[in-house]
Each structure stands twice: as structure tokens, then as C-alpha cells.
PDB file of C-alpha atoms in Angstrom:
ATOM      1  CA  UNK A   1    -172.837-101.837   9.042  1.00  0.00           C
ATOM      2  CA  UNK A   2    -175.569 -99.217   9.170  1.00  0.00           C
ATOM      3  CA  UNK A   3    -178.762 -99.867   7.309  1.00  0.00           C
ATOM      4  CA  UNK A   4    -180.713 -97.452   5.163  1.00  0.00           C
ATOM      5  CA  UNK A   5    -181.229 -94.245   7.092  1.00  0.00           C
ATOM      6  CA  UNK A   6    -184.294 -92.112   6.549  1.00  0.00           C
ATOM      7  CA  UNK A   7    -185.008 -88.704   8.019  1.00  0.00           C
ATOM      8  CA  UNK A   8    -187.201 -87.390   9.400  1.00  0.00           C
ATOM      9  CA  UNK A   9    -189.024 -90.352  10.900  1.00  0.00           C
ATOM     10  CA  UNK A  10    -192.152 -88.263  11.296  1.00  0.00           C
ATOM     11  CA  UNK A  11    -193.225 -85.104   9.572  1.00  0.00           C
ATOM     12  CA  UNK A  12    -196.429 -83.148   9.915  1.00  0.00           C
ATOM     13  CA  UNK A  13    -197.235 -80.483   7.345  1.00  0.00           C
ATOM     14  CA  UNK A  14    -200.160 -78.270   6.608  1.00  0.00           C
ATOM     15  CA  UNK A  15    -202.022 -78.594   3.362  1.00  0.00           C
ATOM     16  CA  UNK A  16    -200.173 -76.742   0.616  1.00  0.00           C
ATOM     17  CA  UNK A  17    -196.779 -76.834   2.299  1.00  0.00           C
ATOM     18  CA  UNK A  18    -193.691 -78.535   0.969  1.00  0.00           C
ATOM     19  CA  UNK A  19    -192.162 -81.698   2.427  1.00  0.00           C
ATOM     20  CA  UNK A  20    -188.683 -83.042   1.777  1.00  0.00           C
ATOM     21  CA  UNK A  21    -187.661 -86.509   2.841  1.00  0.00           C
ATOM     22  CA  UNK A  22    -184.076 -87.747   2.951  1.00  0.00           C
ATOM     23  CA  UNK A  23    -182.564 -91.145   2.448  1.00  0.00           C
ATOM     24  CA  UNK A  24    -179.025 -92.379   3.009  1.00  0.00           C
ATOM     25  CA  UNK A  25    -178.566 -95.763   1.303  1.00  0.00           C
ATOM     26  CA  UNK A  26    -176.267 -98.488   2.513  1.00  0.00           C
ATOM     27  CA  UNK A  27    -172.717 -97.621   1.586  1.00  0.00           C
ATOM     28  CA  UNK A  28    -171.705 -99.257  -1.664  1.00  0.00           C
ATOM     29  CA  UNK A  29    -175.233 -99.946  -2.849  1.00  0.00           C
ATOM     30  CA  UNK A  30    -175.748 -98.795  -6.403  1.00  0.00           C
ATOM     31  CA  UNK A  31    -179.535 -98.700  -6.560  1.00  0.00           C
ATOM     32  CA  UNK A  32    -181.968 -96.610  -4.526  1.00  0.00           C
ATOM     33  CA  UNK A  33    -185.719 -96.998  -4.564  1.00  0.00           C
ATOM     34  CA  UNK A  34    -188.613 -95.006  -3.142  1.00  0.00           C
ATOM     35  CA  UNK A  35    -191.904 -96.644  -2.206  1.00  0.00           C
ATOM     36  CA  UNK A  36    -195.027 -95.272  -0.568  1.00  0.00           C
ATOM     37  CA  UNK A  37    -196.979 -97.347   1.930  1.00  0.00           C
ATOM     38  CA  UNK A  38    -200.595 -96.827   2.931  1.00  0.00           C
ATOM     39  CA  UNK A  39    -203.165 -99.120   4.489  1.00  0.00           C
ATOM     40  CA  UNK A  40    -205.425 -98.874   1.449  1.00  0.00           C
ATOM     41  CA  UNK A  41    -202.893 -99.138  -1.390  1.00  0.00           C
ATOM     42  CA  UNK A  42    -200.146-101.102   0.320  1.00  0.00           C
ATOM     43  CA  UNK A  43    -196.619-100.628  -1.027  1.00  0.00           C
ATOM     44  CA  UNK A  44    -196.500 -98.568  -4.189  1.00  0.00           C
ATOM     45  CA  UNK A  45    -193.367 -98.097  -6.274  1.00  0.00           C
ATOM     46  CA  UNK A  46    -192.508 -94.475  -6.889  1.00  0.00           C
ATOM     47  CA  UNK A  47    -189.083 -94.214  -8.495  1.00  0.00           C
ATOM     48  CA  UNK A  48    -185.565 -95.580  -8.561  1.00  0.00           C
ATOM     49  CA  UNK A  49    -182.002 -94.594  -9.301  1.00  0.00           C
ATOM     50  CA  UNK A  50    -179.065 -96.668 -10.422  1.00  0.00           C
ATOM     51  CA  UNK A  51    -175.591 -95.243  -9.913  1.00  0.00           C
ATOM     52  CA  UNK A  52    -177.322 -91.924  -9.134  1.00  0.00           C
ATOM     53  CA  UNK A  53    -179.070 -91.798 -12.500  1.00  0.00           C
ATOM     54  CA  UNK A  54    -182.866 -91.766 -12.556  1.00  0.00           C
ATOM     55  CA  UNK A  55    -184.029 -94.959 -14.245  1.00  0.00           C
ATOM     56  CA  UNK A  56    -187.752 -95.287 -13.718  1.00  0.00           C
ATOM     57  CA  UNK A  57    -190.150 -92.765 -12.218  1.00  0.00           C
ATOM     58  CA  UNK A  58    -193.309 -94.372 -13.520  1.00  0.00           C
ATOM     59  CA  UNK A  59    -194.890 -94.452 -10.069  1.00  0.00           C
ATOM     60  CA  UNK A  60    -194.382 -90.815  -9.278  1.00  0.00           C
ATOM     61  CA  UNK A  61    -197.381 -88.469  -9.317  1.00  0.00           C
ATOM     62  CA  UNK A  62    -196.089 -86.131 -11.986  1.00  0.00           C
ATOM     63  CA  UNK A  63    -197.134 -82.731 -10.829  1.00  0.00           C
ATOM     64  CA  UNK A  64    -195.998 -82.366  -7.238  1.00  0.00           C
ATOM     65  CA  UNK A  65    -193.495 -85.140  -6.604  1.00  0.00           C
ATOM     66  CA  UNK A  66    -189.820 -85.074  -7.488  1.00  0.00           C
ATOM     67  CA  UNK A  67    -186.810 -87.141  -6.480  1.00  0.00           C
ATOM     68  CA  UNK A  68    -183.128 -86.542  -6.783  1.00  0.00           C
ATOM     69  CA  UNK A  69    -179.908 -88.314  -6.019  1.00  0.00           C
ATOM     70  CA  UNK A  70    -177.184 -85.679  -6.063  1.00  0.00           C
ATOM     71  CA  UNK A  71    -174.519 -88.058  -4.804  1.00  0.00           C
ATOM     72  CA  UNK A  72    -174.159 -91.739  -3.977  1.00  0.00           C
ATOM     73  CA  UNK A  73    -174.745 -91.173  -0.273  1.00  0.00           C
ATOM     74  CA  UNK A  74    -178.150 -89.592  -0.328  1.00  0.00           C
ATOM     75  CA  UNK A  75    -181.428 -89.214  -2.145  1.00  0.00           C
ATOM     76  CA  UNK A  76    -184.314 -86.845  -1.554  1.00  0.00           C
ATOM     77  CA  UNK A  77    -188.019 -87.042  -2.240  1.00  0.00           C
ATOM     78  CA  UNK A  78    -189.761 -83.705  -2.421  1.00  0.00           C
ATOM     79  CA  UNK A  79    -193.498 -83.183  -2.359  1.00  0.00           C
ATOM     80  CA  UNK A  80    -194.739 -79.724  -3.233  1.00  0.00           C
ATOM     81  CA  UNK A  81    -198.109 -78.339  -2.216  1.00  0.00           C
ATOM     82  CA  UNK A  82    -198.840 -81.368  -0.024  1.00  0.00           C
ATOM     83  CA  UNK A  83    -202.371 -82.715   0.097  1.00  0.00           C
ATOM     84  CA  UNK A  84    -204.045 -84.903   2.748  1.00  0.00           C
ATOM     85  CA  UNK A  85    -203.971 -87.841   0.321  1.00  0.00           C
ATOM     86  CA  UNK A  86    -200.156 -87.654   0.364  1.00  0.00           C
ATOM     87  CA  UNK A  87    -200.217 -88.839   3.977  1.00  0.00           C
ATOM     88  CA  UNK A  88    -198.321 -92.122   4.011  1.00  0.00           C
ATOM     89  CA  UNK A  89    -195.133 -93.807   5.075  1.00  0.00           C
ATOM     90  CA  UNK A  90    -192.454 -93.158   2.492  1.00  0.00           C
ATOM     91  CA  UNK A  91    -189.917 -95.955   2.334  1.00  0.00           C
ATOM     92  CA  UNK A  92    -186.481 -95.791   0.835  1.00  0.00           C
ATOM     93  CA  UNK A  93    -184.630 -98.953  -0.095  1.00  0.00           C
ATOM     94  CA  UNK A  94    -181.236 -99.703  -1.531  1.00  0.00           C
ATOM     95  CA  UNK A  95    -179.755-102.669  -3.307  1.00  0.00           C
ATOM     96  CA  UNK A  96    -176.220-103.761  -4.040  1.00  0.00           C
ATOM     97  CA  UNK A  97    -177.273-105.447  -7.238  1.00  0.00           C
ATOM     98  CA  UNK A  98    -179.971-103.548  -9.036  1.00  0.00           C
ATOM     99  CA  UNK A  99    -181.356-106.654 -10.676  1.00  0.00           C
ATOM    100  CA  UNK A 100    -181.611-109.131  -7.803  1.00  0.00           C
ATOM    101  CA  UNK A 101    -184.695-107.842  -6.074  1.00  0.00           C
ATOM    102  CA  UNK A 102    -182.937-107.900  -2.707  1.00  0.00           C
ATOM    103  CA  UNK A 103    -184.044-104.588  -1.333  1.00  0.00           C
ATOM    104  CA  UNK A 104    -182.952-103.279   2.028  1.00  0.00           C
ATOM    105  CA  UNK A 105    -185.555-100.894   3.386  1.00  0.00           C
ATOM    106  CA  UNK A 106    -185.195 -98.057   5.819  1.00  0.00           C
ATOM    107  CA  UNK A 107    -187.662 -97.576   8.651  1.00  0.00           C
ATOM    108  CA  UNK A 108    -189.607 -95.030   6.643  1.00  0.00           C
ATOM    109  CA  UNK A 109    -190.700 -91.442   6.999  1.00  0.00           C
ATOM    110  CA  UNK A 110    -194.270 -91.033   8.117  1.00  0.00           C
ATOM    111  CA  UNK A 111    -195.791 -87.974   6.495  1.00  0.00           C
ATOM    112  CA  UNK A 112    -199.018 -86.545   7.862  1.00  0.00           C
ATOM    113  CA  UNK A 113    -200.683 -83.728   5.946  1.00  0.00           C
ATOM    114  CA  UNK A 114    -203.305 -81.892   7.960  1.00  0.00           C
TER     115      UNK A 114
ATOM    116  CA  UNK B   1    -204.516-102.675 -11.296  1.00  0.00           C
ATOM    117  CA  UNK B   2    -203.210-104.922  -8.554  1.00  0.00           C
ATOM    118  CA  UNK B   3    -200.625-107.202 -10.122  1.00  0.00           C
ATOM    119  CA  UNK B   4    -199.989-109.211  -6.978  1.00  0.00           C
ATOM    120  CA  UNK B   5    -202.785-110.409  -4.738  1.00  0.00           C
ATOM    121  CA  UNK B   6    -202.550-111.923  -1.303  1.00  0.00           C
ATOM    122  CA  UNK B   7    -204.928-113.936   0.809  1.00  0.00           C
ATOM    123  CA  UNK B   8    -205.975-114.022   3.517  1.00  0.00           C
ATOM    124  CA  UNK B   9    -205.538-110.416   4.612  1.00  0.00           C
ATOM    125  CA  UNK B  10    -205.119-111.580   8.166  1.00  0.00           C
ATOM    126  CA  UNK B  11    -204.515-114.907   9.826  1.00  0.00           C
ATOM    127  CA  UNK B  12    -204.314-116.076  13.406  1.00  0.00           C
ATOM    128  CA  UNK B  13    -202.691-119.367  14.341  1.00  0.00           C
ATOM    129  CA  UNK B  14    -201.648-120.992  17.587  1.00  0.00           C
ATOM    130  CA  UNK B  15    -198.035-121.344  18.506  1.00  0.00           C
ATOM    131  CA  UNK B  16    -196.610-124.475  16.918  1.00  0.00           C
ATOM    132  CA  UNK B  17    -199.105-124.561  14.035  1.00  0.00           C
ATOM    133  CA  UNK B  18    -198.316-124.021  10.369  1.00  0.00           C
ATOM    134  CA  UNK B  19    -199.353-120.691   8.894  1.00  0.00           C
ATOM    135  CA  UNK B  20    -200.050-120.595   5.159  1.00  0.00           C
ATOM    136  CA  UNK B  21    -200.082-117.315   3.279  1.00  0.00           C
ATOM    137  CA  UNK B  22    -201.174-117.279  -0.336  1.00  0.00           C
ATOM    138  CA  UNK B  23    -200.190-115.112  -3.264  1.00  0.00           C
ATOM    139  CA  UNK B  24    -201.148-114.903  -6.927  1.00  0.00           C
ATOM    140  CA  UNK B  25    -199.941-112.732  -9.757  1.00  0.00           C
ATOM    141  CA  UNK B  26    -201.086-111.514 -13.131  1.00  0.00           C
ATOM    142  CA  UNK B  27    -198.011-110.961 -15.244  1.00  0.00           C
ATOM    143  CA  UNK B  28    -196.461-114.102 -16.699  1.00  0.00           C
ATOM    144  CA  UNK B  29    -193.202-112.206 -17.173  1.00  0.00           C
ATOM    145  CA  UNK B  30    -192.587-112.084 -13.420  1.00  0.00           C
ATOM    146  CA  UNK B  31    -189.752-114.455 -12.584  1.00  0.00           C
ATOM    147  CA  UNK B  32    -188.642-113.444  -9.109  1.00  0.00           C
ATOM    148  CA  UNK B  33    -190.817-113.674  -6.008  1.00  0.00           C
ATOM    149  CA  UNK B  34    -189.530-112.447  -2.661  1.00  0.00           C
ATOM    150  CA  UNK B  35    -191.475-112.411   0.565  1.00  0.00           C
ATOM    151  CA  UNK B  36    -190.877-109.541   2.948  1.00  0.00           C
ATOM    152  CA  UNK B  37    -191.627-109.456   6.659  1.00  0.00           C
ATOM    153  CA  UNK B  38    -192.547-106.207   8.362  1.00  0.00           C
ATOM    154  CA  UNK B  39    -192.874-105.438  12.061  1.00  0.00           C
ATOM    155  CA  UNK B  40    -194.678-102.289  13.269  1.00  0.00           C
ATOM    156  CA  UNK B  41    -192.533 -99.193  12.974  1.00  0.00           C
ATOM    157  CA  UNK B  42    -189.968-100.903  10.783  1.00  0.00           C
ATOM    158  CA  UNK B  43    -189.386-101.220   7.086  1.00  0.00           C
ATOM    159  CA  UNK B  44    -190.000-104.527   5.311  1.00  0.00           C
ATOM    160  CA  UNK B  45    -187.141-107.017   5.450  1.00  0.00           C
ATOM    161  CA  UNK B  46    -186.449-109.760   2.943  1.00  0.00           C
ATOM    162  CA  UNK B  47    -187.437-113.115   4.403  1.00  0.00           C
ATOM    163  CA  UNK B  48    -187.101-115.614   1.585  1.00  0.00           C
ATOM    164  CA  UNK B  49    -187.287-115.544  -2.197  1.00  0.00           C
ATOM    165  CA  UNK B  50    -187.787-117.910  -5.117  1.00  0.00           C
ATOM    166  CA  UNK B  51    -187.150-117.719  -8.842  1.00  0.00           C
ATOM    167  CA  UNK B  52    -189.583-119.118 -11.355  1.00  0.00           C
ATOM    168  CA  UNK B  53    -187.257-121.953 -12.378  1.00  0.00           C
ATOM    169  CA  UNK B  54    -187.872-123.556  -8.978  1.00  0.00           C
ATOM    170  CA  UNK B  55    -191.045-124.883  -7.439  1.00  0.00           C
ATOM    171  CA  UNK B  56    -189.907-124.897  -3.848  1.00  0.00           C
ATOM    172  CA  UNK B  57    -187.559-122.903  -1.657  1.00  0.00           C
ATOM    173  CA  UNK B  58    -186.883-123.712   1.945  1.00  0.00           C
ATOM    174  CA  UNK B  59    -185.117-121.737   4.650  1.00  0.00           C
ATOM    175  CA  UNK B  60    -185.527-123.100   8.128  1.00  0.00           C
ATOM    176  CA  UNK B  61    -189.181-122.880   9.116  1.00  0.00           C
ATOM    177  CA  UNK B  62    -190.094-120.882   6.022  1.00  0.00           C
ATOM    178  CA  UNK B  63    -190.942-122.546   2.719  1.00  0.00           C
ATOM    179  CA  UNK B  64    -192.209-121.119  -0.547  1.00  0.00           C
ATOM    180  CA  UNK B  65    -194.224-123.354  -2.835  1.00  0.00           C
ATOM    181  CA  UNK B  66    -194.487-122.047  -6.397  1.00  0.00           C
ATOM    182  CA  UNK B  67    -196.858-123.060  -9.188  1.00  0.00           C
ATOM    183  CA  UNK B  68    -195.895-121.335 -12.416  1.00  0.00           C
ATOM    184  CA  UNK B  69    -198.761-122.740 -14.447  1.00  0.00           C
ATOM    185  CA  UNK B  70    -201.373-121.402 -12.070  1.00  0.00           C
ATOM    186  CA  UNK B  71    -199.389-118.243 -11.263  1.00  0.00           C
ATOM    187  CA  UNK B  72    -199.673-118.925  -7.570  1.00  0.00           C
ATOM    188  CA  UNK B  73    -197.313-119.276  -4.672  1.00  0.00           C
ATOM    189  CA  UNK B  74    -197.599-119.720  -0.960  1.00  0.00           C
ATOM    190  CA  UNK B  75    -195.469-119.138   2.094  1.00  0.00           C
ATOM    191  CA  UNK B  76    -195.599-121.841   4.755  1.00  0.00           C
ATOM    192  CA  UNK B  77    -194.367-121.049   8.235  1.00  0.00           C
ATOM    193  CA  UNK B  78    -194.034-124.214  10.248  1.00  0.00           C
ATOM    194  CA  UNK B  79    -193.887-124.343  14.049  1.00  0.00           C
ATOM    195  CA  UNK B  80    -195.119-120.748  14.182  1.00  0.00           C
ATOM    196  CA  UNK B  81    -193.782-118.649  17.037  1.00  0.00           C
ATOM    197  CA  UNK B  82    -195.192-115.483  18.623  1.00  0.00           C
ATOM    198  CA  UNK B  83    -192.152-113.666  17.247  1.00  0.00           C
ATOM    199  CA  UNK B  84    -193.396-114.465  13.744  1.00  0.00           C
ATOM    200  CA  UNK B  85    -196.343-112.137  14.305  1.00  0.00           C
ATOM    201  CA  UNK B  86    -195.875-109.546  11.591  1.00  0.00           C
ATOM    202  CA  UNK B  87    -197.189-108.442   8.232  1.00  0.00           C
ATOM    203  CA  UNK B  88    -195.957-110.481   5.283  1.00  0.00           C
ATOM    204  CA  UNK B  89    -195.735-109.086   1.780  1.00  0.00           C
ATOM    205  CA  UNK B  90    -195.544-111.136  -1.360  1.00  0.00           C
ATOM    206  CA  UNK B  91    -193.738-109.349  -4.175  1.00  0.00           C
ATOM    207  CA  UNK B  92    -192.945-110.022  -7.801  1.00  0.00           C
ATOM    208  CA  UNK B  93    -190.300-108.754 -10.156  1.00  0.00           C
ATOM    209  CA  UNK B  94    -188.889-109.278 -13.616  1.00  0.00           C
ATOM    210  CA  UNK B  95    -185.285-109.853 -14.537  1.00  0.00           C
ATOM    211  CA  UNK B  96    -184.047-106.763 -16.314  1.00  0.00           C
ATOM    212  CA  UNK B  97    -186.298-104.296 -14.537  1.00  0.00           C
ATOM    213  CA  UNK B  98    -183.794-103.430 -11.905  1.00  0.00           C
ATOM    214  CA  UNK B  99    -185.316-104.833  -8.727  1.00  0.00           C
ATOM    215  CA  UNK B 100    -188.514-102.882  -9.276  1.00  0.00           C
ATOM    216  CA  UNK B 101    -190.967-104.996  -7.355  1.00  0.00           C
ATOM    217  CA  UNK B 102    -194.742-105.114  -7.333  1.00  0.00           C
ATOM    218  CA  UNK B 103    -196.052-105.833  -3.860  1.00  0.00           C
ATOM    219  CA  UNK B 104    -199.217-107.411  -2.612  1.00  0.00           C
ATOM    220  CA  UNK B 105    -201.171-105.575   0.049  1.00  0.00           C
ATOM    221  CA  UNK B 106    -199.840-107.757   2.804  1.00  0.00           C
ATOM    222  CA  UNK B 107    -201.114-110.360   5.218  1.00  0.00           C
ATOM    223  CA  UNK B 108    -201.103-109.753   8.940  1.00  0.00           C
ATOM    224  CA  UNK B 109    -200.134-112.881  10.845  1.00  0.00           C
ATOM    225  CA  UNK B 110    -200.803-113.226  14.541  1.00  0.00           C
ATOM    226  CA  UNK B 111    -199.385-116.187  16.410  1.00  0.00           C
ATOM    227  CA  UNK B 112    -201.057-116.755  19.740  1.00  0.00           C
ATOM    228  CA  UNK B 113    -199.103-118.471  22.515  1.00  0.00           C
TER     229      UNK B 113
END
């Protein structure tokens, strides 16, 4: 059974460019989460979907970040006009039961903004 | 505001010793506390978890001790092995919030042979 798949594993962008990160959750999992990981801030919640519907985006920087889940097999996180402070590892996780706290994380997408 | 705090930030123990990682939280409404283990280049993986109705949860060499009154918990790793060297994250969640977890900043454990 494949785990959560994230692509790309590494992405380098120039300041002001757009970055799109993809996540394929574990088949059958109804909840998908996005977290951002940095050395300074640790793991920060960004947003999550349940049955493809956006439920909570309270962690998302409002202006440049957006997330979508167009179907049950993938979610995207898009960052417009990237800034150096957006450099981080972006982690996607899925869960079979949205309320159990048992998250299965992907290996992450490391974004570097020059 | 950091809702979950961990200490120490890093810990080194000898193989065979017991490693103790501490965690505290702010929000009394938290009722679910998982610990995640992360190796370099990988995503965090659930290691063990406890709910606030319990004061202890054991799984092999890993034990969580939970003190609801003091809003503290700890992860004990007995007979530590070099393969346990990783970063450990304490997290907290609330029933009804859909697995949205607040994470501590992590504790890097090194087990020396």
C-alpha cells in the first residue's frame, strides 16, 4: 500500500515566482492536511480538507497561499509571488478518520526561494 | 503562541539507557496527544498516542506518562537503541477538530553506541 506521495521533492524558485506542490493521499483516506516545517517554527498547520471540502484554512497566509482538492486522489498547494521566508518543507498528510489524529505524512516537498 | 512546548530540544543518551522527552501544553481542551518520530529526509510517523482519560500508555519500549492536572506528558524510551536516533514531536489535538494537531518544535534524540 503506497503512502502519501508528494511531488516535487525539491523545488527551487526565484523570488516572485509561483510554486505549486502536489499531494496524493493514501487511497481511501477522507482527510488531507497541509503542514509547513521550518527549523525556527517547527510544524505549522496550514489547511485541511475532508471529503475534498475545505474545512479549516486558519493557518494559511491569506494573500499568496491557496490550496485545492479537485478530486479525492490529489491536492495542491499553490504559493504565488514566492518570498524567501516561504522556504520550508511542505508536508502533506492524510487520515482515514478525520477525527482520530492519526496522520500519515508524506516525505515532504522542500521549497527553496532564492 | 506556542501551544505545545517540548524540552529538552536535544538529548544524547548511551545505548541501553532510558531517554525521557518532556512536553507541556496550554489548552485544557486538548484531549489527544500523539508523539511522532521523524528521521532526516522523511515525514513524521506516528509512534504512540494517548488520550486524556488515561495516565499511561505503553507500546514496547515506548511509554507515555500523562498528567492532566499539570498539563504535562513525557515520552520514555527504555533500552534506547542507535536506531531510535531521530527527532520526536509531541502534538496535541481536540476531539471534534478533525485531526488538526498542534505540534511542539521537536526534540532531537541521539543514541550513542
